[in-house]
């Protein structure tokens, strides 16, 4: 997993406007138990591509788990 983390860090640094790479980073963070890193990566994915359905859904799920239902709903309504 350390290799995966290194690779997604390199990829997101090199191509920061690719939402799919940020989603890959979120998956790696989830697998390593880094929920803060996962949330940051999901936020970035949704920021760089506000209409990316998977990014919006995954971020909305994270927000819902944290109790931020209004933001989760608003996020899903815009895609």
PDB file of N, CA and C in Angstrom:
ATOM      1  N   UNK A   1       0.810  -1.214   0.000  1.00  0.00           N
ATOM      2  CA  UNK A   1       0.000   0.000   0.000  1.00  0.00           C
ATOM      3  C   UNK A   1       0.847   1.269   0.000  1.00  0.00           C
ATOM      4  N   UNK A   2       2.034   1.174   0.536  1.00  0.00           N
ATOM      5  CA  UNK A   2       2.915   2.351   0.513  1.00  0.00           C
ATOM      6  C   UNK A   2       3.262   2.738  -0.921  1.00  0.00           C
ATOM      7  N   UNK A   3       3.487   1.724  -1.749  1.00  0.00           N
ATOM      8  CA  UNK A   3       3.770   1.974  -3.166  1.00  0.00           C
ATOM      9  C   UNK A   3       2.562   2.636  -3.840  1.00  0.00           C
ATOM     10  N   UNK A   4       1.382   2.154  -3.526  1.00  0.00           N
ATOM     11  CA  UNK A   4       0.162   2.741  -4.097  1.00  0.00           C
ATOM     12  C   UNK A   4       0.017   4.191  -3.658  1.00  0.00           C
ATOM     13  N   UNK A   5       0.282   4.457  -2.405  1.00  0.00           N
ATOM     14  CA  UNK A   5       0.189   5.838  -1.906  1.00  0.00           C
ATOM     15  C   UNK A   5       1.196   6.733  -2.630  1.00  0.00           C
ATOM     16  N   UNK A   6       2.394   6.244  -2.801  1.00  0.00           N
ATOM     17  CA  UNK A   6       3.415   7.025  -3.502  1.00  0.00           C
ATOM     18  C   UNK A   6       2.985   7.326  -4.933  1.00  0.00           C
ATOM     19  N   UNK A   7       2.431   6.313  -5.589  1.00  0.00           N
ATOM     20  CA  UNK A   7       2.017   6.488  -6.982  1.00  0.00           C
ATOM     21  C   UNK A   7       0.862   7.475  -7.126  1.00  0.00           C
ATOM     22  N   UNK A   8      -0.133   7.395  -6.241  1.00  0.00           N
ATOM     23  CA  UNK A   8      -1.241   8.350  -6.363  1.00  0.00           C
ATOM     24  C   UNK A   8      -0.801   9.754  -5.975  1.00  0.00           C
ATOM     25  N   UNK A   9       0.129   9.856  -5.045  1.00  0.00           N
ATOM     26  CA  UNK A   9       0.658  11.184  -4.703  1.00  0.00           C
ATOM     27  C   UNK A   9       1.361  11.799  -5.912  1.00  0.00           C
ATOM     28  N   UNK A  10       2.145  10.996  -6.597  1.00  0.00           N
ATOM     29  CA  UNK A  10       2.837  11.478  -7.799  1.00  0.00           C
ATOM     30  C   UNK A  10       1.838  11.847  -8.894  1.00  0.00           C
ATOM     31  N   UNK A  11       0.848  10.991  -9.088  1.00  0.00           N
ATOM     32  CA  UNK A  11      -0.131  11.217 -10.153  1.00  0.00           C
ATOM     33  C   UNK A  11      -0.963  12.474  -9.905  1.00  0.00           C
ATOM     34  N   UNK A  12      -1.420  12.658  -8.663  1.00  0.00           N
ATOM     35  CA  UNK A  12      -2.229  13.845  -8.377  1.00  0.00           C
ATOM     36  C   UNK A  12      -1.395  15.120  -8.418  1.00  0.00           C
ATOM     37  N   UNK A  13      -0.109  15.008  -8.107  1.00  0.00           N
ATOM     38  CA  UNK A  13       0.767  16.179  -8.210  1.00  0.00           C
ATOM     39  C   UNK A  13       1.007  16.537  -9.676  1.00  0.00           C
ATOM     40  N   UNK A  14       1.136  15.533 -10.490  1.00  0.00           N
ATOM     41  CA  UNK A  14       1.428  15.770 -11.910  1.00  0.00           C
ATOM     42  C   UNK A  14       0.178  16.174 -12.696  1.00  0.00           C
ATOM     43  N   UNK A  15      -0.968  15.590 -12.351  1.00  0.00           N
ATOM     44  CA  UNK A  15      -2.218  15.861 -13.062  1.00  0.00           C
ATOM     45  C   UNK A  15      -3.319  16.238 -12.053  1.00  0.00           C
ATOM     46  N   UNK A  16      -3.208  17.391 -11.423  1.00  0.00           N
ATOM     47  CA  UNK A  16      -4.133  17.754 -10.347  1.00  0.00           C
ATOM     48  C   UNK A  16      -5.567  18.027 -10.784  1.00  0.00           C
ATOM     49  N   UNK A  17      -5.814  18.135 -12.067  1.00  0.00           N
ATOM     50  CA  UNK A  17      -7.165  18.420 -12.544  1.00  0.00           C
ATOM     51  C   UNK A  17      -7.903  17.183 -13.035  1.00  0.00           C
ATOM     52  N   UNK A  18      -7.377  16.005 -12.727  1.00  0.00           N
ATOM     53  CA  UNK A  18      -8.024  14.740 -13.099  1.00  0.00           C
ATOM     54  C   UNK A  18      -8.756  14.164 -11.896  1.00  0.00           C
ATOM     55  N   UNK A  19     -10.072  14.274 -11.913  1.00  0.00           N
ATOM     56  CA  UNK A  19     -10.888  13.801 -10.787  1.00  0.00           C
ATOM     57  C   UNK A  19     -10.685  12.315 -10.523  1.00  0.00           C
ATOM     58  N   UNK A  20     -10.514  11.537 -11.584  1.00  0.00           N
ATOM     59  CA  UNK A  20     -10.356  10.094 -11.389  1.00  0.00           C
ATOM     60  C   UNK A  20      -9.102   9.756 -10.580  1.00  0.00           C
ATOM     61  N   UNK A  21      -8.054  10.554 -10.740  1.00  0.00           N
ATOM     62  CA  UNK A  21      -6.848  10.309  -9.940  1.00  0.00           C
ATOM     63  C   UNK A  21      -7.096  10.629  -8.471  1.00  0.00           C
ATOM     64  N   UNK A  22      -7.887  11.662  -8.205  1.00  0.00           N
ATOM     65  CA  UNK A  22      -8.221  11.982  -6.818  1.00  0.00           C
ATOM     66  C   UNK A  22      -9.095  10.891  -6.204  1.00  0.00           C
ATOM     67  N   UNK A  23      -9.953  10.274  -7.026  1.00  0.00           N
ATOM     68  CA  UNK A  23     -10.750   9.148  -6.528  1.00  0.00           C
ATOM     69  C   UNK A  23      -9.861   7.952  -6.224  1.00  0.00           C
ATOM     70  N   UNK A  24      -8.861   7.730  -7.074  1.00  0.00           N
ATOM     71  CA  UNK A  24      -7.884   6.665  -6.786  1.00  0.00           C
ATOM     72  C   UNK A  24      -7.170   6.951  -5.468  1.00  0.00           C
ATOM     73  N   UNK A  25      -6.799   8.210  -5.263  1.00  0.00           N
ATOM     74  CA  UNK A  25      -6.130   8.592  -4.009  1.00  0.00           C
ATOM     75  C   UNK A  25      -7.053   8.335  -2.820  1.00  0.00           C
ATOM     76  N   UNK A  26      -8.338   8.652  -2.981  1.00  0.00           N
ATOM     77  CA  UNK A  26      -9.300   8.421  -1.894  1.00  0.00           C
ATOM     78  C   UNK A  26      -9.380   6.934  -1.547  1.00  0.00           C
ATOM     79  N   UNK A  27      -9.348   6.082  -2.564  1.00  0.00           N
ATOM     80  CA  UNK A  27      -9.390   4.629  -2.322  1.00  0.00           C
ATOM     81  C   UNK A  27      -8.157   4.164  -1.552  1.00  0.00           C
ATOM     82  N   UNK A  28      -7.003   4.661  -1.946  1.00  0.00           N
ATOM     83  CA  UNK A  28      -5.768   4.281  -1.252  1.00  0.00           C
ATOM     84  C   UNK A  28      -5.823   4.751   0.203  1.00  0.00           C
ATOM     85  N   UNK A  29      -6.268   5.969   0.428  1.00  0.00           N
ATOM     86  CA  UNK A  29      -6.371   6.482   1.796  1.00  0.00           C
ATOM     87  C   UNK A  29      -7.346   5.634   2.623  1.00  0.00           C
ATOM     88  N   UNK A  30      -8.463   5.220   1.995  1.00  0.00           N
ATOM     89  CA  UNK A  30      -9.416   4.377   2.712  1.00  0.00           C
ATOM     90  C   UNK A  30      -8.771   3.054   3.098  1.00  0.00           C
ATOM     91  N   UNK A  31      -8.026   2.463   2.166  1.00  0.00           N
ATOM     92  CA  UNK A  31      -7.388   1.180   2.442  1.00  0.00           C
ATOM     93  C   UNK A  31      -6.330   1.265   3.529  1.00  0.00           C
ATOM     94  N   UNK A  32      -5.709   2.419   3.665  1.00  0.00           N
ATOM     95  CA  UNK A  32      -4.691   2.591   4.701  1.00  0.00           C
ATOM     96  C   UNK A  32      -5.268   3.141   6.001  1.00  0.00           C
ATOM     97  N   UNK A  33      -6.593   3.350   6.028  1.00  0.00           N
ATOM     98  CA  UNK A  33      -7.236   3.840   7.246  1.00  0.00           C
ATOM     99  C   UNK A  33      -7.100   5.336   7.463  1.00  0.00           C
ATOM    100  N   UNK A  34      -6.695   6.057   6.440  1.00  0.00           N
ATOM    101  CA  UNK A  34      -6.511   7.503   6.544  1.00  0.00           C
ATOM    102  C   UNK A  34      -7.788   8.212   6.091  1.00  0.00           C
ATOM    103  N   UNK A  35      -8.734   8.371   7.018  1.00  0.00           N
ATOM    104  CA  UNK A  35     -10.014   8.984   6.674  1.00  0.00           C
ATOM    105  C   UNK A  35      -9.880  10.479   6.367  1.00  0.00           C
ATOM    106  N   UNK A  36      -8.944  11.148   7.005  1.00  0.00           N
ATOM    107  CA  UNK A  36      -8.729  12.574   6.722  1.00  0.00           C
ATOM    108  C   UNK A  36      -8.219  12.734   5.291  1.00  0.00           C
ATOM    109  N   UNK A  37      -7.253  11.917   4.910  1.00  0.00           N
ATOM    110  CA  UNK A  37      -6.730  11.957   3.549  1.00  0.00           C
ATOM    111  C   UNK A  37      -7.785  11.580   2.531  1.00  0.00           C
ATOM    112  N   UNK A  38      -8.624  10.610   2.885  1.00  0.00           N
ATOM    113  CA  UNK A  38      -9.710  10.191   1.991  1.00  0.00           C
ATOM    114  C   UNK A  38     -10.665  11.345   1.758  1.00  0.00           C
ATOM    115  N   UNK A  39     -11.053  11.999   2.830  1.00  0.00           N
ATOM    116  CA  UNK A  39     -11.996  13.118   2.711  1.00  0.00           C
ATOM    117  C   UNK A  39     -11.392  14.242   1.869  1.00  0.00           C
ATOM    118  N   UNK A  40     -10.118  14.556   2.096  1.00  0.00           N
ATOM    119  CA  UNK A  40      -9.462  15.611   1.302  1.00  0.00           C
ATOM    120  C   UNK A  40      -9.443  15.256  -0.175  1.00  0.00           C
ATOM    121  N   UNK A  41      -9.134  14.003  -0.486  1.00  0.00           N
ATOM    122  CA  UNK A  41      -9.087  13.564  -1.881  1.00  0.00           C
ATOM    123  C   UNK A  41     -10.474  13.621  -2.521  1.00  0.00           C
ATOM    124  N   UNK A  42     -11.507  13.233  -1.781  1.00  0.00           N
ATOM    125  CA  UNK A  42     -12.872  13.308  -2.307  1.00  0.00           C
ATOM    126  C   UNK A  42     -13.290  14.752  -2.540  1.00  0.00           C
ATOM    127  N   UNK A  43     -12.924  15.632  -1.613  1.00  0.00           N
ATOM    128  CA  UNK A  43     -13.221  17.061  -1.776  1.00  0.00           C
ATOM    129  C   UNK A  43     -12.558  17.595  -3.040  1.00  0.00           C
ATOM    130  N   UNK A  44     -11.310  17.208  -3.243  1.00  0.00           N
ATOM    131  CA  UNK A  44     -10.572  17.693  -4.417  1.00  0.00           C
ATOM    132  C   UNK A  44     -11.172  17.150  -5.704  1.00  0.00           C
ATOM    133  N   UNK A  45     -11.569  15.881  -5.712  1.00  0.00           N
ATOM    134  CA  UNK A  45     -12.197  15.292  -6.907  1.00  0.00           C
ATOM    135  C   UNK A  45     -13.467  16.043  -7.270  1.00  0.00           C
ATOM    136  N   UNK A  46     -14.291  16.337  -6.279  1.00  0.00           N
ATOM    137  CA  UNK A  46     -15.541  17.061  -6.521  1.00  0.00           C
ATOM    138  C   UNK A  46     -15.271  18.509  -6.930  1.00  0.00           C
ATOM    139  N   UNK A  47     -14.206  19.068  -6.434  1.00  0.00           N
ATOM    140  CA  UNK A  47     -13.845  20.452  -6.768  1.00  0.00           C
ATOM    141  C   UNK A  47     -13.373  20.575  -8.220  1.00  0.00           C
ATOM    142  N   UNK A  48     -12.523  19.652  -8.658  1.00  0.00           N
ATOM    143  CA  UNK A  48     -11.984  19.764 -10.015  1.00  0.00           C
ATOM    144  C   UNK A  48     -12.996  19.354 -11.083  1.00  0.00           C
ATOM    145  N   UNK A  49     -13.970  18.519 -10.716  1.00  0.00           N
ATOM    146  CA  UNK A  49     -15.012  18.120 -11.659  1.00  0.00           C
ATOM    147  C   UNK A  49     -16.348  18.049 -10.925  1.00  0.00           C
ATOM    148  N   UNK A  50     -17.012  19.201 -10.773  1.00  0.00           N
ATOM    149  CA  UNK A  50     -18.258  19.261 -10.003  1.00  0.00           C
ATOM    150  C   UNK A  50     -19.379  18.370 -10.543  1.00  0.00           C
ATOM    151  N   UNK A  51     -19.282  17.938 -11.793  1.00  0.00           N
ATOM    152  CA  UNK A  51     -20.327  17.102 -12.378  1.00  0.00           C
ATOM    153  C   UNK A  51     -19.956  15.618 -12.408  1.00  0.00           C
ATOM    154  N   UNK A  52     -18.858  15.259 -11.785  1.00  0.00           N
ATOM    155  CA  UNK A  52     -18.421  13.851 -11.746  1.00  0.00           C
ATOM    156  C   UNK A  52     -19.309  13.115 -10.747  1.00  0.00           C
ATOM    157  N   UNK A  53     -20.148  12.246 -11.260  1.00  0.00           N
ATOM    158  CA  UNK A  53     -21.137  11.562 -10.430  1.00  0.00           C
ATOM    159  C   UNK A  53     -20.551  10.744  -9.301  1.00  0.00           C
ATOM    160  N   UNK A  54     -19.515   9.968  -9.581  1.00  0.00           N
ATOM    161  CA  UNK A  54     -18.914   9.122  -8.541  1.00  0.00           C
ATOM    162  C   UNK A  54     -18.277   9.965  -7.457  1.00  0.00           C
ATOM    163  N   UNK A  55     -17.610  11.045  -7.848  1.00  0.00           N
ATOM    164  CA  UNK A  55     -16.984  11.923  -6.852  1.00  0.00           C
ATOM    165  C   UNK A  55     -18.045  12.532  -5.948  1.00  0.00           C
ATOM    166  N   UNK A  56     -19.129  13.005  -6.555  1.00  0.00           N
ATOM    167  CA  UNK A  56     -20.207  13.604  -5.776  1.00  0.00           C
ATOM    168  C   UNK A  56     -20.842  12.584  -4.832  1.00  0.00           C
ATOM    169  N   UNK A  57     -21.093  11.383  -5.340  1.00  0.00           N
ATOM    170  CA  UNK A  57     -21.738  10.354  -4.517  1.00  0.00           C
ATOM    171  C   UNK A  57     -20.866   9.941  -3.336  1.00  0.00           C
ATOM    172  N   UNK A  58     -19.588   9.691  -3.603  1.00  0.00           N
ATOM    173  CA  UNK A  58     -18.693   9.266  -2.531  1.00  0.00           C
ATOM    174  C   UNK A  58     -18.500  10.362  -1.482  1.00  0.00           C
ATOM    175  N   UNK A  59     -18.371  11.600  -1.944  1.00  0.00           N
ATOM    176  CA  UNK A  59     -18.239  12.701  -0.989  1.00  0.00           C
ATOM    177  C   UNK A  59     -19.529  12.878  -0.199  1.00  0.00           C
ATOM    178  N   UNK A  60     -20.671  12.753  -0.868  1.00  0.00           N
ATOM    179  CA  UNK A  60     -21.957  12.868  -0.174  1.00  0.00           C
ATOM    180  C   UNK A  60     -22.104  11.776   0.888  1.00  0.00           C
ATOM    181  N   UNK A  61     -21.661  10.581   0.582  1.00  0.00           N
ATOM    182  CA  UNK A  61     -21.708   9.489   1.570  1.00  0.00           C
ATOM    183  C   UNK A  61     -20.839   9.816   2.777  1.00  0.00           C
ATOM    184  N   UNK A  62     -19.655  10.357   2.521  1.00  0.00           N
ATOM    185  CA  UNK A  62     -18.760  10.733   3.626  1.00  0.00           C
ATOM    186  C   UNK A  62     -19.394  11.839   4.463  1.00  0.00           C
ATOM    187  N   UNK A  63     -19.981  12.819   3.809  1.00  0.00           N
ATOM    188  CA  UNK A  63     -20.636  13.911   4.529  1.00  0.00           C
ATOM    189  C   UNK A  63     -21.812  13.393   5.355  1.00  0.00           C
ATOM    190  N   UNK A  64     -22.563  12.473   4.785  1.00  0.00           N
ATOM    191  CA  UNK A  64     -23.695  11.888   5.503  1.00  0.00           C
ATOM    192  C   UNK A  64     -23.225  11.159   6.757  1.00  0.00           C
ATOM    193  N   UNK A  65     -22.139  10.386   6.646  1.00  0.00           N
ATOM    194  CA  UNK A  65     -21.594   9.683   7.813  1.00  0.00           C
ATOM    195  C   UNK A  65     -21.167  10.657   8.898  1.00  0.00           C
ATOM    196  N   UNK A  66     -20.708  11.851   8.474  1.00  0.00           N
ATOM    197  CA  UNK A  66     -20.269  12.870   9.426  1.00  0.00           C
ATOM    198  C   UNK A  66     -21.429  13.709   9.958  1.00  0.00           C
ATOM    199  N   UNK A  67     -22.632  13.470   9.426  1.00  0.00           N
ATOM    200  CA  UNK A  67     -23.809  14.191   9.902  1.00  0.00           C
ATOM    201  C   UNK A  67     -24.120  15.477   9.168  1.00  0.00           C
ATOM    202  N   UNK A  68     -23.406  15.763   8.086  1.00  0.00           N
ATOM    203  CA  UNK A  68     -23.635  16.988   7.314  1.00  0.00           C
ATOM    204  C   UNK A  68     -24.622  16.676   6.187  1.00  0.00           C
ATOM    205  N   UNK A  69     -25.875  16.454   6.560  1.00  0.00           N
ATOM    206  CA  UNK A  69     -26.880  16.014   5.596  1.00  0.00           C
ATOM    207  C   UNK A  69     -27.244  17.092   4.590  1.00  0.00           C
ATOM    208  N   UNK A  70     -27.288  18.343   5.017  1.00  0.00           N
ATOM    209  CA  UNK A  70     -27.670  19.400   4.083  1.00  0.00           C
ATOM    210  C   UNK A  70     -26.624  19.564   2.982  1.00  0.00           C
ATOM    211  N   UNK A  71     -25.363  19.495   3.330  1.00  0.00           N
ATOM    212  CA  UNK A  71     -24.314  19.614   2.308  1.00  0.00           C
ATOM    213  C   UNK A  71     -24.305  18.390   1.404  1.00  0.00           C
ATOM    214  N   UNK A  72     -24.544  17.215   1.967  1.00  0.00           N
ATOM    215  CA  UNK A  72     -24.599  15.994   1.162  1.00  0.00           C
ATOM    216  C   UNK A  72     -25.734  16.091   0.149  1.00  0.00           C
ATOM    217  N   UNK A  73     -26.884  16.541   0.586  1.00  0.00           N
ATOM    218  CA  UNK A  73     -28.034  16.680  -0.299  1.00  0.00           C
ATOM    219  C   UNK A  73     -27.750  17.695  -1.409  1.00  0.00           C
ATOM    220  N   UNK A  74     -27.203  18.835  -1.031  1.00  0.00           N
ATOM    221  CA  UNK A  74     -26.899  19.876  -2.017  1.00  0.00           C
ATOM    222  C   UNK A  74     -25.900  19.386  -3.054  1.00  0.00           C
ATOM    223  N   UNK A  75     -24.938  18.623  -2.616  1.00  0.00           N
ATOM    224  CA  UNK A  75     -23.928  18.082  -3.532  1.00  0.00           C
ATOM    225  C   UNK A  75     -24.564  17.151  -4.550  1.00  0.00           C
ATOM    226  N   UNK A  76     -25.465  16.294  -4.099  1.00  0.00           N
ATOM    227  CA  UNK A  76     -26.107  15.343  -5.001  1.00  0.00           C
ATOM    228  C   UNK A  76     -27.108  16.019  -5.929  1.00  0.00           C
ATOM    229  N   UNK A  77     -27.712  17.091  -5.480  1.00  0.00           N
ATOM    230  CA  UNK A  77     -28.688  17.795  -6.317  1.00  0.00           C
ATOM    231  C   UNK A  77     -28.035  18.523  -7.486  1.00  0.00           C
ATOM    232  N   UNK A  78     -26.766  18.850  -7.368  1.00  0.00           N
ATOM    233  CA  UNK A  78     -26.133  19.605  -8.448  1.00  0.00           C
ATOM    234  C   UNK A  78     -25.603  18.711  -9.571  1.00  0.00           C
ATOM    235  N   UNK A  79     -25.552  17.393  -9.354  1.00  0.00           N
ATOM    236  CA  UNK A  79     -25.093  16.514 -10.444  1.00  0.00           C
ATOM    237  C   UNK A  79     -26.242  15.826 -11.119  1.00  0.00           C
TER     238      UNK A  79
END
